[in-house]
Each structure stands twice: as structure tokens, then as C-alpha cells.
Coordinates of C-alpha atoms in Angstrom, one line a residue:
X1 CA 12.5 14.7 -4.9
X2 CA 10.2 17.6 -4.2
X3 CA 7.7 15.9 -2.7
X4 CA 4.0 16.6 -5.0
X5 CA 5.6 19.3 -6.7
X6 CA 8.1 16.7 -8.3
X7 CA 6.5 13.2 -8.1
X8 CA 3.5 13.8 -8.7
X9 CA 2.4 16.7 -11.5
X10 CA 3.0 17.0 -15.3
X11 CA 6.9 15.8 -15.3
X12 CA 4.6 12.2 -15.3
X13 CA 2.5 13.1 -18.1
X14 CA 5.1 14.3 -20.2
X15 CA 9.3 13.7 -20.5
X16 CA 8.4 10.2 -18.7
X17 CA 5.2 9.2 -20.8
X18 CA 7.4 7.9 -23.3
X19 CA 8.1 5.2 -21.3
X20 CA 5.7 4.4 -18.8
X21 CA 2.0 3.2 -19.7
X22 CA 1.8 3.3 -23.2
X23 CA 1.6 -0.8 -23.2
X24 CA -2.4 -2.2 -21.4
X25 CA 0.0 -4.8 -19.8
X26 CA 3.4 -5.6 -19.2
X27 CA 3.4 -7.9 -21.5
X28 CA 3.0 -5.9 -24.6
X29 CA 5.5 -3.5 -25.4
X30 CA 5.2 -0.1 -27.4
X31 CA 7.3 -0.1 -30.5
X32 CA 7.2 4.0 -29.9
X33 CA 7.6 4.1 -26.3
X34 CA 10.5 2.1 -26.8
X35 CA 12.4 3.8 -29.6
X36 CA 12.3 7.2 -27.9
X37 CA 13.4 5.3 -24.2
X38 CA 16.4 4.3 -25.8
X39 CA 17.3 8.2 -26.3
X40 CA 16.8 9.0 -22.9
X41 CA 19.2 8.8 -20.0
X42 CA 21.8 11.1 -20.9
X43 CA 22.0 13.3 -18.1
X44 CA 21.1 13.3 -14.2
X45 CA 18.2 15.2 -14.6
X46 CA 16.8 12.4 -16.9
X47 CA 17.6 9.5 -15.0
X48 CA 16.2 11.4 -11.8
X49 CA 13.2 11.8 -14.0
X50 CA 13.4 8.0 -14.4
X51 CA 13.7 7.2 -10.5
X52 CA 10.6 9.5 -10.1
X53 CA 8.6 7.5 -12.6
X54 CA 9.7 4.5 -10.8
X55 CA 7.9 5.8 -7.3
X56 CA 4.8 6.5 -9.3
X57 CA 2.7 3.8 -9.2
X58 CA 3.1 3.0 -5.8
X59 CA 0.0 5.7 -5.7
X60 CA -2.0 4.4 -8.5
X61 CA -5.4 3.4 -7.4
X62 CA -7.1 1.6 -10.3
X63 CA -8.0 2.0 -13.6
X64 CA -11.5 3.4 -13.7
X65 CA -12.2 1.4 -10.5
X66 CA -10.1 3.8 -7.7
X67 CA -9.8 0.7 -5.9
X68 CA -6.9 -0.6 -5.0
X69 CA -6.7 0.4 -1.6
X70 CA -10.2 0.0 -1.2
X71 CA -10.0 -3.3 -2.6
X72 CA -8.0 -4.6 0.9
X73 CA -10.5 -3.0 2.9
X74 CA -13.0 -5.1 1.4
X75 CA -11.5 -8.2 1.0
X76 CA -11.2 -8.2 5.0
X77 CA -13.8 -9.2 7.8
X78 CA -13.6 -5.3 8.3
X79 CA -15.7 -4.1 5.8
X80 CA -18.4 -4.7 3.5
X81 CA -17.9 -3.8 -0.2
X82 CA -20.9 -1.2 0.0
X83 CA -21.5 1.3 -2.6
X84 CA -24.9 2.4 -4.2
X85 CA -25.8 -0.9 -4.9
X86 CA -24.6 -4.8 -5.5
X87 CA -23.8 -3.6 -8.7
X88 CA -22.7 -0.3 -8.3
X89 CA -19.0 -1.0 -7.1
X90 CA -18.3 -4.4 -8.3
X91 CA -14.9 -4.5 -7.6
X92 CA -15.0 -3.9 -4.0
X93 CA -18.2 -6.6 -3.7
X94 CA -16.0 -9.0 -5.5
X95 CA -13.7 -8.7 -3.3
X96 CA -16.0 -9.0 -0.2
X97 CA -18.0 -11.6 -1.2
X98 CA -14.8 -13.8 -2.9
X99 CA -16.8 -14.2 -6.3
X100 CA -13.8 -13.4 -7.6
X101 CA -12.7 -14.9 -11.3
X102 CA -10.1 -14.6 -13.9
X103 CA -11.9 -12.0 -16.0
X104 CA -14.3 -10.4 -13.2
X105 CA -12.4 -8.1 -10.6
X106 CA -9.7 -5.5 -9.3
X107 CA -6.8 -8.3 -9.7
X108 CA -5.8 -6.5 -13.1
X109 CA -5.4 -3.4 -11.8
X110 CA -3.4 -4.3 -8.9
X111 CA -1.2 -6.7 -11.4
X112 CA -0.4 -3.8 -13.7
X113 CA 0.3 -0.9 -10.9
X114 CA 3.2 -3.4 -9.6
X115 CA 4.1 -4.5 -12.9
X116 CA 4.5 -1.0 -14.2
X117 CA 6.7 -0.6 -11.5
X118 CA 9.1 -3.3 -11.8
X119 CA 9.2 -2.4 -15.5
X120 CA 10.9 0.9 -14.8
X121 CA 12.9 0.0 -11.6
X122 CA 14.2 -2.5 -14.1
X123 CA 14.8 0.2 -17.1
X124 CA 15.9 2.9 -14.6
X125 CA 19.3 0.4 -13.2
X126 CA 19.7 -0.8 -16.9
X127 CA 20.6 2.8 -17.6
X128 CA 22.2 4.0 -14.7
X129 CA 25.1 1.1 -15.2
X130 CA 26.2 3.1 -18.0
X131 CA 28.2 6.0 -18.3
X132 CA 25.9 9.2 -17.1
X133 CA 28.0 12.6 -17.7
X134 CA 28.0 14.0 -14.4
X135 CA 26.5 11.7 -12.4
X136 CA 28.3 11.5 -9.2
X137 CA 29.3 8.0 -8.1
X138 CA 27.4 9.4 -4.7
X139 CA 24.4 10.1 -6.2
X140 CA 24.2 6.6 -8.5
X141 CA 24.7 4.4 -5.3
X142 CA 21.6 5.6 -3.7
X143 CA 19.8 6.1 -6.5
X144 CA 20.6 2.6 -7.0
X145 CA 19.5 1.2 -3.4
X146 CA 16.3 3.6 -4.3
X147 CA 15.1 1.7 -7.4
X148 CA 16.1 -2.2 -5.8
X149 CA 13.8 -0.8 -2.4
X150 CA 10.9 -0.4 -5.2
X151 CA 11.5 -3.6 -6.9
X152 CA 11.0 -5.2 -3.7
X153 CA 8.0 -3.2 -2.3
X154 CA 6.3 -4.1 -5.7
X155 CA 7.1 -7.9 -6.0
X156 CA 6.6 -8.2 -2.3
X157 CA 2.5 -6.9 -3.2
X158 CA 2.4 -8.9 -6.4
X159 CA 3.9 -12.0 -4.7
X160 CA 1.0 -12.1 -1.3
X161 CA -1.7 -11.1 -4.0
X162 CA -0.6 -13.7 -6.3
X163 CA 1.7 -16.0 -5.6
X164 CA 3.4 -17.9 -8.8
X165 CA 4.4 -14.5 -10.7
X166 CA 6.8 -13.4 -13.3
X167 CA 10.3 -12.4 -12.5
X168 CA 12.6 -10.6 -14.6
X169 CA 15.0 -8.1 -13.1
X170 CA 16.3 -6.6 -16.9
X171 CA 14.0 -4.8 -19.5
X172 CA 12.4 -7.8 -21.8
X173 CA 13.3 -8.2 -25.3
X174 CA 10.4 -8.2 -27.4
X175 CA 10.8 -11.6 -28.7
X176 CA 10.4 -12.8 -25.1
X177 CA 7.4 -11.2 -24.1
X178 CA 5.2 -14.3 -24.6
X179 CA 7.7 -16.8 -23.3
X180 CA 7.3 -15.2 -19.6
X181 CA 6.8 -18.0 -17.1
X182 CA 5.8 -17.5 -13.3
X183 CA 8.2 -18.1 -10.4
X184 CA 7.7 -20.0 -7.6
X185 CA 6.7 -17.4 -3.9
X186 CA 9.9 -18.8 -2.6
X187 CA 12.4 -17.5 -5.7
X188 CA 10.5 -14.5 -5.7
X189 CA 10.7 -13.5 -1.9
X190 CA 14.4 -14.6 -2.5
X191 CA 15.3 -11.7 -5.1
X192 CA 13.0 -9.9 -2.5
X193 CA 15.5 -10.2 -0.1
X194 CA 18.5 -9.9 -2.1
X195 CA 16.9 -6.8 -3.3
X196 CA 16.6 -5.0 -0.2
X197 CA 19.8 -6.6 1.8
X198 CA 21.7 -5.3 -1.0
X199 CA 20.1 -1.7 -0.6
X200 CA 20.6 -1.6 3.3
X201 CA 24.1 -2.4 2.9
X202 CA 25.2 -0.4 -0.3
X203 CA 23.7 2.4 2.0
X204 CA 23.7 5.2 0.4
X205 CA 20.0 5.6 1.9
X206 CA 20.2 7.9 4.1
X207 CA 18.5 7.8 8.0
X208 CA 15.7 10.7 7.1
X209 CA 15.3 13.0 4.6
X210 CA 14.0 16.2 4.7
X211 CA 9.9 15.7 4.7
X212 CA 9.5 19.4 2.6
X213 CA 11.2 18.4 -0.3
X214 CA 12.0 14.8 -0.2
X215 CA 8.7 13.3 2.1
X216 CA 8.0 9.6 0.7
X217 CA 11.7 8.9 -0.5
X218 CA 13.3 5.6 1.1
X219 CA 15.2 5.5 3.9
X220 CA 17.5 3.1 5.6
X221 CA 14.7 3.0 8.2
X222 CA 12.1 2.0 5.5
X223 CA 14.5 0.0 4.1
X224 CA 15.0 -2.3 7.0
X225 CA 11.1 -2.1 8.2
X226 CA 10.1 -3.6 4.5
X227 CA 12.6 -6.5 5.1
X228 CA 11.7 -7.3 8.5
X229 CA 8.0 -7.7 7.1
X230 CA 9.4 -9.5 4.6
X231 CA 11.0 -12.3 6.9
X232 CA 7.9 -12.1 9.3
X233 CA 5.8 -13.4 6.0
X234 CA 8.0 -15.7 5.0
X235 CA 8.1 -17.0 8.8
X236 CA 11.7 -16.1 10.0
X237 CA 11.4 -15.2 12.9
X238 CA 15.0 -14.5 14.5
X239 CA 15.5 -12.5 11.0
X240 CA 12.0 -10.4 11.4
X241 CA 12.8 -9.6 14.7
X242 CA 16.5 -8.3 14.5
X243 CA 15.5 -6.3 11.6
X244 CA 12.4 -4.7 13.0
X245 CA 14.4 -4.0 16.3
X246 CA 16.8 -1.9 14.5
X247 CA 13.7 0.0 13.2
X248 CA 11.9 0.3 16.7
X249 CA 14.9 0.9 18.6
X250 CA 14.0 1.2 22.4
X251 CA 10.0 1.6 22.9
X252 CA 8.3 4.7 23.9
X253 CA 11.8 6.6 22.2
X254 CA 12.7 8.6 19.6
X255 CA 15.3 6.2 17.7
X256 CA 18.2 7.0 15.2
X257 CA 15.7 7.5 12.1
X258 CA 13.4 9.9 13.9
X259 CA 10.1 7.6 14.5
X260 CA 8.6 7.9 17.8
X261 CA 4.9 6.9 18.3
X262 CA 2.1 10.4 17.7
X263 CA 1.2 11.2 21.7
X264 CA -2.1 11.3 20.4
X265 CA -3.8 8.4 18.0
X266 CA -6.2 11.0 16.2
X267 CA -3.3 13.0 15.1
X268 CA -1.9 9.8 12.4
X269 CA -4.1 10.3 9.8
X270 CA -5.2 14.2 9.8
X271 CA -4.5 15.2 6.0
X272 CA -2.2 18.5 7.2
X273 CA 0.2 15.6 9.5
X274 CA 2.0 14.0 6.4
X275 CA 5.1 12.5 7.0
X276 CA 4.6 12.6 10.8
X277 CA 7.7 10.8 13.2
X278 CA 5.1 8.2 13.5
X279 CA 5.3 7.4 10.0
X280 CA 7.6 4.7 8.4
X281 CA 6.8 4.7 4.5
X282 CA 4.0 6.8 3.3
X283 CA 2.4 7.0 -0.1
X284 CA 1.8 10.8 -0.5
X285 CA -1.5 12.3 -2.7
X286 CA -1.8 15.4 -3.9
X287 CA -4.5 18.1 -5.0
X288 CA -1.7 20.1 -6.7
X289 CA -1.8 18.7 -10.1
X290 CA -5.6 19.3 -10.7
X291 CA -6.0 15.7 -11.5
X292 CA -9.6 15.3 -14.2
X293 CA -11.7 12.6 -14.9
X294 CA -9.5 11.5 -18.6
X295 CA -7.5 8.9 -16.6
X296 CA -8.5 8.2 -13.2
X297 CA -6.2 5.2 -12.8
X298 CA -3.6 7.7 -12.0
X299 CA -5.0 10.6 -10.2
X300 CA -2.7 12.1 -8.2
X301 CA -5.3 12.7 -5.7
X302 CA -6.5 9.9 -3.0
X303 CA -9.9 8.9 -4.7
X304 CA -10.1 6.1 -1.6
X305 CA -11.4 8.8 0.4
X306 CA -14.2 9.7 -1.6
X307 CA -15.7 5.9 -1.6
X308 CA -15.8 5.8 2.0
X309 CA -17.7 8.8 2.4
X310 CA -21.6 8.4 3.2
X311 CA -23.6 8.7 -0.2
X312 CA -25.6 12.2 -0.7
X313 CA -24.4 13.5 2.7
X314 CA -25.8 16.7 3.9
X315 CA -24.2 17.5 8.0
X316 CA -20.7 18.1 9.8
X317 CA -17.7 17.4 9.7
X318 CA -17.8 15.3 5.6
X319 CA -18.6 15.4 2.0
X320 CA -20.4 13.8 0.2
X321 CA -19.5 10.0 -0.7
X322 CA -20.3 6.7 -2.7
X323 CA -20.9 4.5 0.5
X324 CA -17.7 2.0 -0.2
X325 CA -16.5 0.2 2.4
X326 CA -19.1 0.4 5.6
X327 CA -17.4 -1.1 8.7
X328 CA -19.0 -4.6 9.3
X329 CA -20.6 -5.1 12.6
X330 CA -17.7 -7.4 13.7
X331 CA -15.2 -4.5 13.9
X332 CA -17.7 -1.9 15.0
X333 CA -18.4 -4.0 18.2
X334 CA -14.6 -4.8 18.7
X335 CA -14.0 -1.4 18.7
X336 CA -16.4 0.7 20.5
X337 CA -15.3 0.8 23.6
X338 CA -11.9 1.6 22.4
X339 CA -10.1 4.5 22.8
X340 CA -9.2 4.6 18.8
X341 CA -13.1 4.0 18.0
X342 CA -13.5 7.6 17.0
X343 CA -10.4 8.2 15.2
X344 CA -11.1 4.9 13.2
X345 CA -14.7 4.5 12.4
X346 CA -17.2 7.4 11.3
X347 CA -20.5 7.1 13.5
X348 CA -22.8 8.6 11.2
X349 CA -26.0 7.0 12.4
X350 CA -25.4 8.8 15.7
X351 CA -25.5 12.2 13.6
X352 CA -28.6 11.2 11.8
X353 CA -30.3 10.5 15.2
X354 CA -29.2 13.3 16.7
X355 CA -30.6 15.2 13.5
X356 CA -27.7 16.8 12.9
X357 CA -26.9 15.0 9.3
X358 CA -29.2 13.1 6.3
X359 CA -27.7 10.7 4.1
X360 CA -29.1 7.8 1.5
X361 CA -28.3 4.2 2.9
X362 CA -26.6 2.3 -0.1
X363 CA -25.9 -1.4 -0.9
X364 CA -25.1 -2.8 3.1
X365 CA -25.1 -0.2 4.8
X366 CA -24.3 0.2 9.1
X367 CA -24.5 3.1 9.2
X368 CA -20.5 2.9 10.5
X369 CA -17.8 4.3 7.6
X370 CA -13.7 4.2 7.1
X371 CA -12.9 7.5 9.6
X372 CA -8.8 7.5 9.3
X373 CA -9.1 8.1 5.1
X374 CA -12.7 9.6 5.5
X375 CA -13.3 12.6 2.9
X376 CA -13.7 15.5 5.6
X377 CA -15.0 19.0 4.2
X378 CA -11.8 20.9 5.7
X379 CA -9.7 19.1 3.5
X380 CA -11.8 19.2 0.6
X381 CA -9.7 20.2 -2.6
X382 CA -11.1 23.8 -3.6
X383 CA -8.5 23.9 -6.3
X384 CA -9.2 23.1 -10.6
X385 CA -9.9 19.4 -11.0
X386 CA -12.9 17.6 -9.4
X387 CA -12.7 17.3 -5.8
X388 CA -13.0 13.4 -5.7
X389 CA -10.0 13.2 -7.8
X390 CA -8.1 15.2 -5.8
X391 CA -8.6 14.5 -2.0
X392 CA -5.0 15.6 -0.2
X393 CA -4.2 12.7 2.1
X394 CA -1.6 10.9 1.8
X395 CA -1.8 6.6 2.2
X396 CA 0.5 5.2 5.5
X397 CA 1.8 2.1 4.2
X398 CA 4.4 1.1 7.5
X399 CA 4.0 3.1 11.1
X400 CA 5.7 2.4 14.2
X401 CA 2.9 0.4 15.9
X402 CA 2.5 -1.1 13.0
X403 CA 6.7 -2.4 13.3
X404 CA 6.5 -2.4 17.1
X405 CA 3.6 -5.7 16.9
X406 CA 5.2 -7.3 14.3
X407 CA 8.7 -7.7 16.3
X408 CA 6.3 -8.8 19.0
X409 CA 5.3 -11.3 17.2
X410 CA 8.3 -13.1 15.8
X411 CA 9.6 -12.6 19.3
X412 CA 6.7 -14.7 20.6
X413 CA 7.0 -16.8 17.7
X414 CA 10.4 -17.6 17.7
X415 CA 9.8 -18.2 21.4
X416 CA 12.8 -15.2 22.0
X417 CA 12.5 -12.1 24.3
X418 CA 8.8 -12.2 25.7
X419 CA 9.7 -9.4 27.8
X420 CA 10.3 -7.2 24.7
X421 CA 7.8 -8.7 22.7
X422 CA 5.6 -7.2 25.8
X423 CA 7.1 -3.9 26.2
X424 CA 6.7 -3.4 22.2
X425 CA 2.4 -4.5 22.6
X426 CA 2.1 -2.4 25.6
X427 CA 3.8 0.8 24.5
X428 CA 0.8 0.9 21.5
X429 CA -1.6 0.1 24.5
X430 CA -0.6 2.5 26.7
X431 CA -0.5 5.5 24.2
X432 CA -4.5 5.1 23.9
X433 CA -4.5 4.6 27.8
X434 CA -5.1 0.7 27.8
X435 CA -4.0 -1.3 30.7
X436 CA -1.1 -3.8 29.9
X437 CA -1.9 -7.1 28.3
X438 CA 0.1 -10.6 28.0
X439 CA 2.3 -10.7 25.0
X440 CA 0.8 -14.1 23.8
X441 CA -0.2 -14.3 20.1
X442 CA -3.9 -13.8 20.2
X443 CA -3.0 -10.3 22.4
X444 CA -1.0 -9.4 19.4
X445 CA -3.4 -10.5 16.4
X446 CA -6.0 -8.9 18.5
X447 CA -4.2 -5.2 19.2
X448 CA -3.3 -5.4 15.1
X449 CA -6.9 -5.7 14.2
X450 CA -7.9 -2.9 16.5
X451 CA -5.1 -0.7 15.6
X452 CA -4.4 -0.8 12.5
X453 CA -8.1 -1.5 11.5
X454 CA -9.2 -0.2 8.3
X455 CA -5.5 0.5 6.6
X456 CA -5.2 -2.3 4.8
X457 CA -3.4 -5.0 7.0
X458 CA -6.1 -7.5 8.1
X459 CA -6.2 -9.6 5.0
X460 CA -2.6 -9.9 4.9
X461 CA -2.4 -10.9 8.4
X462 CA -5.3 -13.4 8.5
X463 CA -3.6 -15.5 5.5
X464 CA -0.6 -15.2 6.6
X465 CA -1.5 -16.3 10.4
X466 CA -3.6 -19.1 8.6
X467 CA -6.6 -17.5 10.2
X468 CA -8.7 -16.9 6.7
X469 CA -10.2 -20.0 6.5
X470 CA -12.2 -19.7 9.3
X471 CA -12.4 -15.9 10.1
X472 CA -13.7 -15.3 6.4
X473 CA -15.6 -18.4 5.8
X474 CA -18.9 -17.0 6.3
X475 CA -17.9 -14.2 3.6
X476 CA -17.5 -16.9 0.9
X477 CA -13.3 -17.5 1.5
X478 CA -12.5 -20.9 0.0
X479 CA -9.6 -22.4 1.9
X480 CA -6.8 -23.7 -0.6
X481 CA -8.1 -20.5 -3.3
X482 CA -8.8 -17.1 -1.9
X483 CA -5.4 -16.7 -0.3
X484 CA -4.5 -15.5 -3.6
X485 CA -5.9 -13.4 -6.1
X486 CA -6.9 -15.1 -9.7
X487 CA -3.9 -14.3 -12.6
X488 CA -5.9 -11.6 -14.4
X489 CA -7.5 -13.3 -17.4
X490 CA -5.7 -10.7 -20.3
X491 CA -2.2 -12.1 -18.8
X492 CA -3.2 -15.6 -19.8
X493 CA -4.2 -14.8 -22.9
X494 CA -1.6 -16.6 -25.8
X495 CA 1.4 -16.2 -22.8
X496 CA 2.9 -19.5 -20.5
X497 CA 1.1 -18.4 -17.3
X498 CA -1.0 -20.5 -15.6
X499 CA -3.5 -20.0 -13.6
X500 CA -4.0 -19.8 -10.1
X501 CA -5.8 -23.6 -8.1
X502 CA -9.6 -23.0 -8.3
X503 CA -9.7 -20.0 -10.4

């Protein structure tokens, strides 16, 4: 899966458009797109074309919004939802402020990025059970293990977004579009499981892959690091922590996949260190395919990066940005005496004091901006295409001290190996030169917020923890509601969903 090249350029906008987002929703189906689907699928090359459009919109950010990723920045005691003014970016201050509702939001987008997904995981191992000239029996098994991986990183977002969702694991017949009902979390974390257990052990993932032409593809690795955050949400805590231990291995070493933890924290996130040993699953972005302003929902660029820049910039070091997502003072004090404080959060204040840089303050503004996915002028995209559209960086969805806490955790949890669970928190301390800490749970909630600050875990972890109601209640989170997102108010419309309590 050549990497950009392959995932991410006109093979999406043509061959696979027939059967990829013709439909607004999931629940309308395109009398066209599905005709021509049916004629598809005859060779290898088309059902690899298939598996390709099933990865997609893992890297989708939003239609017309770019804010998906943004969207979890917001939501969190991290940031503020920013922009150019209250109204400028209402997705993001939605989010912040938890004036979320039915038909006001980002919920939509995020429902039809996993949705879309599921749709052609679904289509793509419907196909591949029939008889494929050519197809090695090789080649189906892991394309197989591939495409249940995806149907599990997608129902695994749409079930800690929204809870009660639809689950079908076959293509829908028309006539039963509208008779979709919602599942109950604990059926839909079950196929979650069944999903990935069955790809670890069909195995035909391999360990690593080779990042130049297949960076981003699952591994057994990522396979196992996806379940093991799987059982930590659901609470199991012997599970979570066998799993993840087979993905940390011994801590401070290189294990059998290749992940060891980046000698130096400023090094994670550079734009030109993709797919770096630190890295566990990573969502790549492109500049290659020139991505315009017709369908920004898709861009193969990483359009995050130009909403956390500072708005009409002139100095070092950035370009210009729309002012999304300024840090909140909360994070900026628990990090600035921290040795990842520079990597993690953009000072620009101190370069306007030191007269070095001029920018316009937007809607709450610190001063303080998103550093680790900031848009800097080295990386810029010089290429066709407008430069927001096509920022080069890709997302890091798992890293190793990302795996390494949570099997602290459900050590500590599960009241198991505390003398792991401290070797795993202090080998994240020690590579920014921290002294050695107890591994006792607020130790571990604590090193997780500092970091992994600002790439989209903190919401996540402060539901999950049953910290939101008091962490966020000053933000407007309503305890019993904003742990999920409302059903988006299109999906309700003459279907058997209901909505979400509250909403």
C-alpha cells in the first residue's frame, strides 16, 4: 500500500468513487453507486482498491468544518474552541462550551467518517468471500484481518462518541435502510472484540511493514495495542494489561514490532519523522495529491494544522493560522515547567514581546497554541493546491508512551504488578529527564495529560476515568449527557434511532 502515493491520491476520486460517498449518510444508498459496485471485485487489483478505500476515512477531517481532530482538542479542559470569533468556528466552540444539539455541531461529521468506513470494510469482506481469480489464499487472509482491524478502530470511535449505535457487519439491503436500530455499547464493544481477536489470531498481519511503501498499514502490533485500549475502556483490566504488555514488551527496549520510545520528545511529531519506532498506528496526510477547496471534507492534507496556527501571523518559525484551539490556562501552567512544554505548546506571546512576531488575537485567545500539529513554515506545502489543504503531517493515533501508561494503569487497577506498572510511568518520565514518581493512579492520569496533551486523548480519558463531571463542569459538561455526543439530527430523521438522554 504505497503509502500517499497509493492511499491517498486520484485512485480515491476515481475507480473507488463508485462506491464510496455518493450517499449524505449511511443510511441512504445510491441506486448508481450500487449498480456499478456490484461489477467490481473481479480481480486483486480491485479488491486491493477496495481495502484502500476502506483506510480512507480514517483521515477524513470534516465536511466543510476540518474538524474532527480539532473537535477532541476542544471538547477537552485543554483547549479553548478559539477561532476568529464566537461565531467564526462553531464547531469547535460547540464542542468547548457543550452547547451541543441534535442539529448544531461536528457530531455528523464524525458519524459519517466512521460510518463510511464500516460501510466498505463491510462491502470489501462481502467480496473477498467469493471466488477472486488469482487471489492468493495468503494474500485474502490478511487482507481479511486488515478490513476486521478497521471495523473495529471505527465502531470503537463511534461507540465512545455515541454510545447506542447501529451495527451491521454485511452491506444493507435497501429495503432495510430505515429499519436500522442502535445497539447497546456492550454488543457493540463485543463485535469490537471479536473483530480484532479474530484478526490477531488469523494473523496474517504481519509484525512491521516496510514504512516507504506500506507506512499506516496494520500490524499485529497495532492490532494488539487497539484491543488492549479496547479492554482498558471497557474496564478489564487483567485483559488490557496482557495485551498491552505484548505491545510494550520490556521498557526502555526495542521489542519484537520495532517500537522503542524517540530518545528525544521533540523529535515525535516533526512532519519529515513519519512512521517513527515510537509510533504505533499513525494516520498519514499528504501534500502529494494537490488537494483544492471543492471537497474539503476529504483533503488529503492535515487542515488541523492550519486552525491551530495564530491568525494573520507575521514572525519565525509559522504560518499564518485561524486561531483554533488556544491552550487554556489550566494546561499552560501544568506544563511550563516541563520538559515537553516547548515541544507541546507554541509560546507566541513570548515572540510578540520580544518583538520578534505580530499576530491578531481572535475569539479567547492566550496567547498559548497546539505546537506538536502546529503549521510550521518549513513544512509548508509549496506544491498546486492551497497550502491549508495540504499541510504534510501525518495524525499519531497510538505511541508507545501512550501503551506504556495505559498498561500502568490496568496494572494499578487490577491491583497486579505495581512494580511494572512503575517501571512502564517512569520510563516516559525519565526520557524527558523527570525524577521517578509512585505508580498510583493520579501519577498516571497526571503523566497522560502532560504527555499526551493536545493529541486527542484527554476527553476520552476524563469520561472514561469518571473525571468529566467535575474536571469540565465549569466548561458547561452536564453529567449523565456530555459523555456522549447527540445522534446527529439527519440520522433521526423517518429511521428507528433514538436519541441520545438530554439531547
Amino acid at each position: 500500500m504505497k503509502k500517499q502515493q497509493i492511499i491517498y491520491t486520484a485512485l480515491l476520486a476515481t475507480s473507488l468513487q463508485l462506491f464510496s460517498s455518493c450517499q449524505e449518510s449511511f443510511l441512504e444508498v445510491d441506486s448508481k453507486a450500487t449498480q456499478v459496485e456490484t461489477n467490481y471485485y473481479k480481480n486483486p487489483e480491485e479488491v486491493f482498491n477496495g481495502l484502500v478505500a476502506a483506510y480512507d476515512p480514517m483521515s477524513w477531517e470534516g465536511t466543510g468544518q476540518y474538524g474532527n481532530f480539532a473537535c477532541l482538542n476542544a471538547i477537552s479542559d485543554d483547549c479553548y474552541g478559539g477561532g476568529g470569533s464566537s461565531s467564526d468556528v462553531p464547531f469547535l466552540n460547540t464542542m468547548d462550551a457543550f452547547t451541543l444539539d441534535p442539529a448544531n455541531g461536528p457530531q455528523l461529521d464524525f458519524w459519517e467518517k466512521n460510518f463510511a468506513g464500516i460501510s466498505r470494510v463491510n462491502t470489501i469482506l462481502n467480496k473477498v468471500e467469493g471466488n477472486i481469480p488469482s487471489l492468493s489464499e495468503a494474500v485474502k487472509k490478511r487482507y481479511v484481518a486488515e478490513a476486521k482491524f478497521l471495523r473495529a478502530y471505527y465502531y470503537f470511535e463511534l461507540v465512545r462518541l455515541f454510545g447506542k449505535v447501529p451495527l451491521f457487519t454485511a452491506p444493507l439491503e435497501t429495503s432495510e435502510i430505515y429499519k436500522v436500530t442502535q445497539a447497546t455499547p456492550e454488543a457493540v464493544y463485543a463485535q469490537i472484540e471479536k473483530d480484532l481477536t479474530e484478526a490477531i489470531a488469523e494473523s496474517n498481519l504481519p509484525d512491521k511493514v516496510p514504512v516507504v511503501t506500506d507506512g499506516g498499514r496494520v500490524t499485529a502490533g497495532m492490532a494488539r495495542a487497539l484491543l488492549g485500549k479496547v479492554y482498558l475502556f471497557e474496564k478489564k483490566w487483567t485483559n488490557a494489561a496482557e495485551l498491552l504488555a505484548q505491545v510494550n514488551g520490556t521498557p526502555g527496549a526495542t521489542n519484537k514490532y520495532g517500537y522503542q520510545l524517540l530518545k528525544n520528545f521533540n523529535d515525535i511529531f516533526k512532519p519529515d519523522n513519519r512512521f517513527s519506532s515510537e509510533a504505533i498506528m499513525e494516520i498519514p496526510h499528504t501534500s502529494i495529491a494537490a488537494s483544492g477547496w471543492g471537497n474539503t471534507s476529504k483533503v488529503e492534507g492535515l487542515v488541523a494544522s492550519k486552525m491551530f496556527g495564530p491568525r494573520s501571523y507575521n514572525g519565525p518559525e509559522y504560518y499564518s493560522g485561524w486561531g483554533g484551539c488556544p491552550i487554556t490556562p489550566g494546561l499552560y501552567d501544568a506544563l511550563h515547567f516541563d520538559p515537553r512544554f516547548k515541544a507541546t505548546i507554541a509560546d507566541v506571546d513570548s515572540l510578540v514581546k520580544a518583538k520578534k512576531a505580530t499576530y491578531i488575537p481572535g475569539y479567547q485567545n492566550t496567547g498559548h497554541f497546539i505546537q506538536k500539529y502546529a503549521p510550521l513554515k518549513e513544512f509548508e506545502s509549496k506544491g498546486a493546491g492551497p497550502s491549508a489543504l495540504n499541510y504534510p503531517q501525518n495524525v499519531i493515533e497510538m505511541r508507545l508512551a501512550d501503551t506504556y501508561l495505559m498498561e500502568a494503569e490496568a496494572l494499578v487497577q487490577g491491583g497486579s504488578d505495581l512494580v511494572r506498572a512503575a517501571t512502564l510511568l517512569n520510563a516516559v518520565r525519565a526520557r524527558v529527564g523527570l525524577k521517578p514518581a509512585a505508580a498510583t493512579l493520579p501519577n498516571i492520569y497526571n503523566e497522560r495529560r502532560l504527555e499526551l496533551a493536545t493529541e486527542g486523548h484527554r476527553w476520552y480519558d476524563l469520561v472514561r476515568t469518571g473525571r468529566a463531571g467535575t474536571m469540565l463542569a465549569s466548561e458547561g459538561f452536564v453529567a449523565g449527557k456530555n459523555e456522549v455526543l447527540p445522534i446527529p439530527l439527519p440520522e433521526l430523521n423517518n429511521t428507528k434511532l433514538v436519541q441520545n438522554p438530554k439531547y
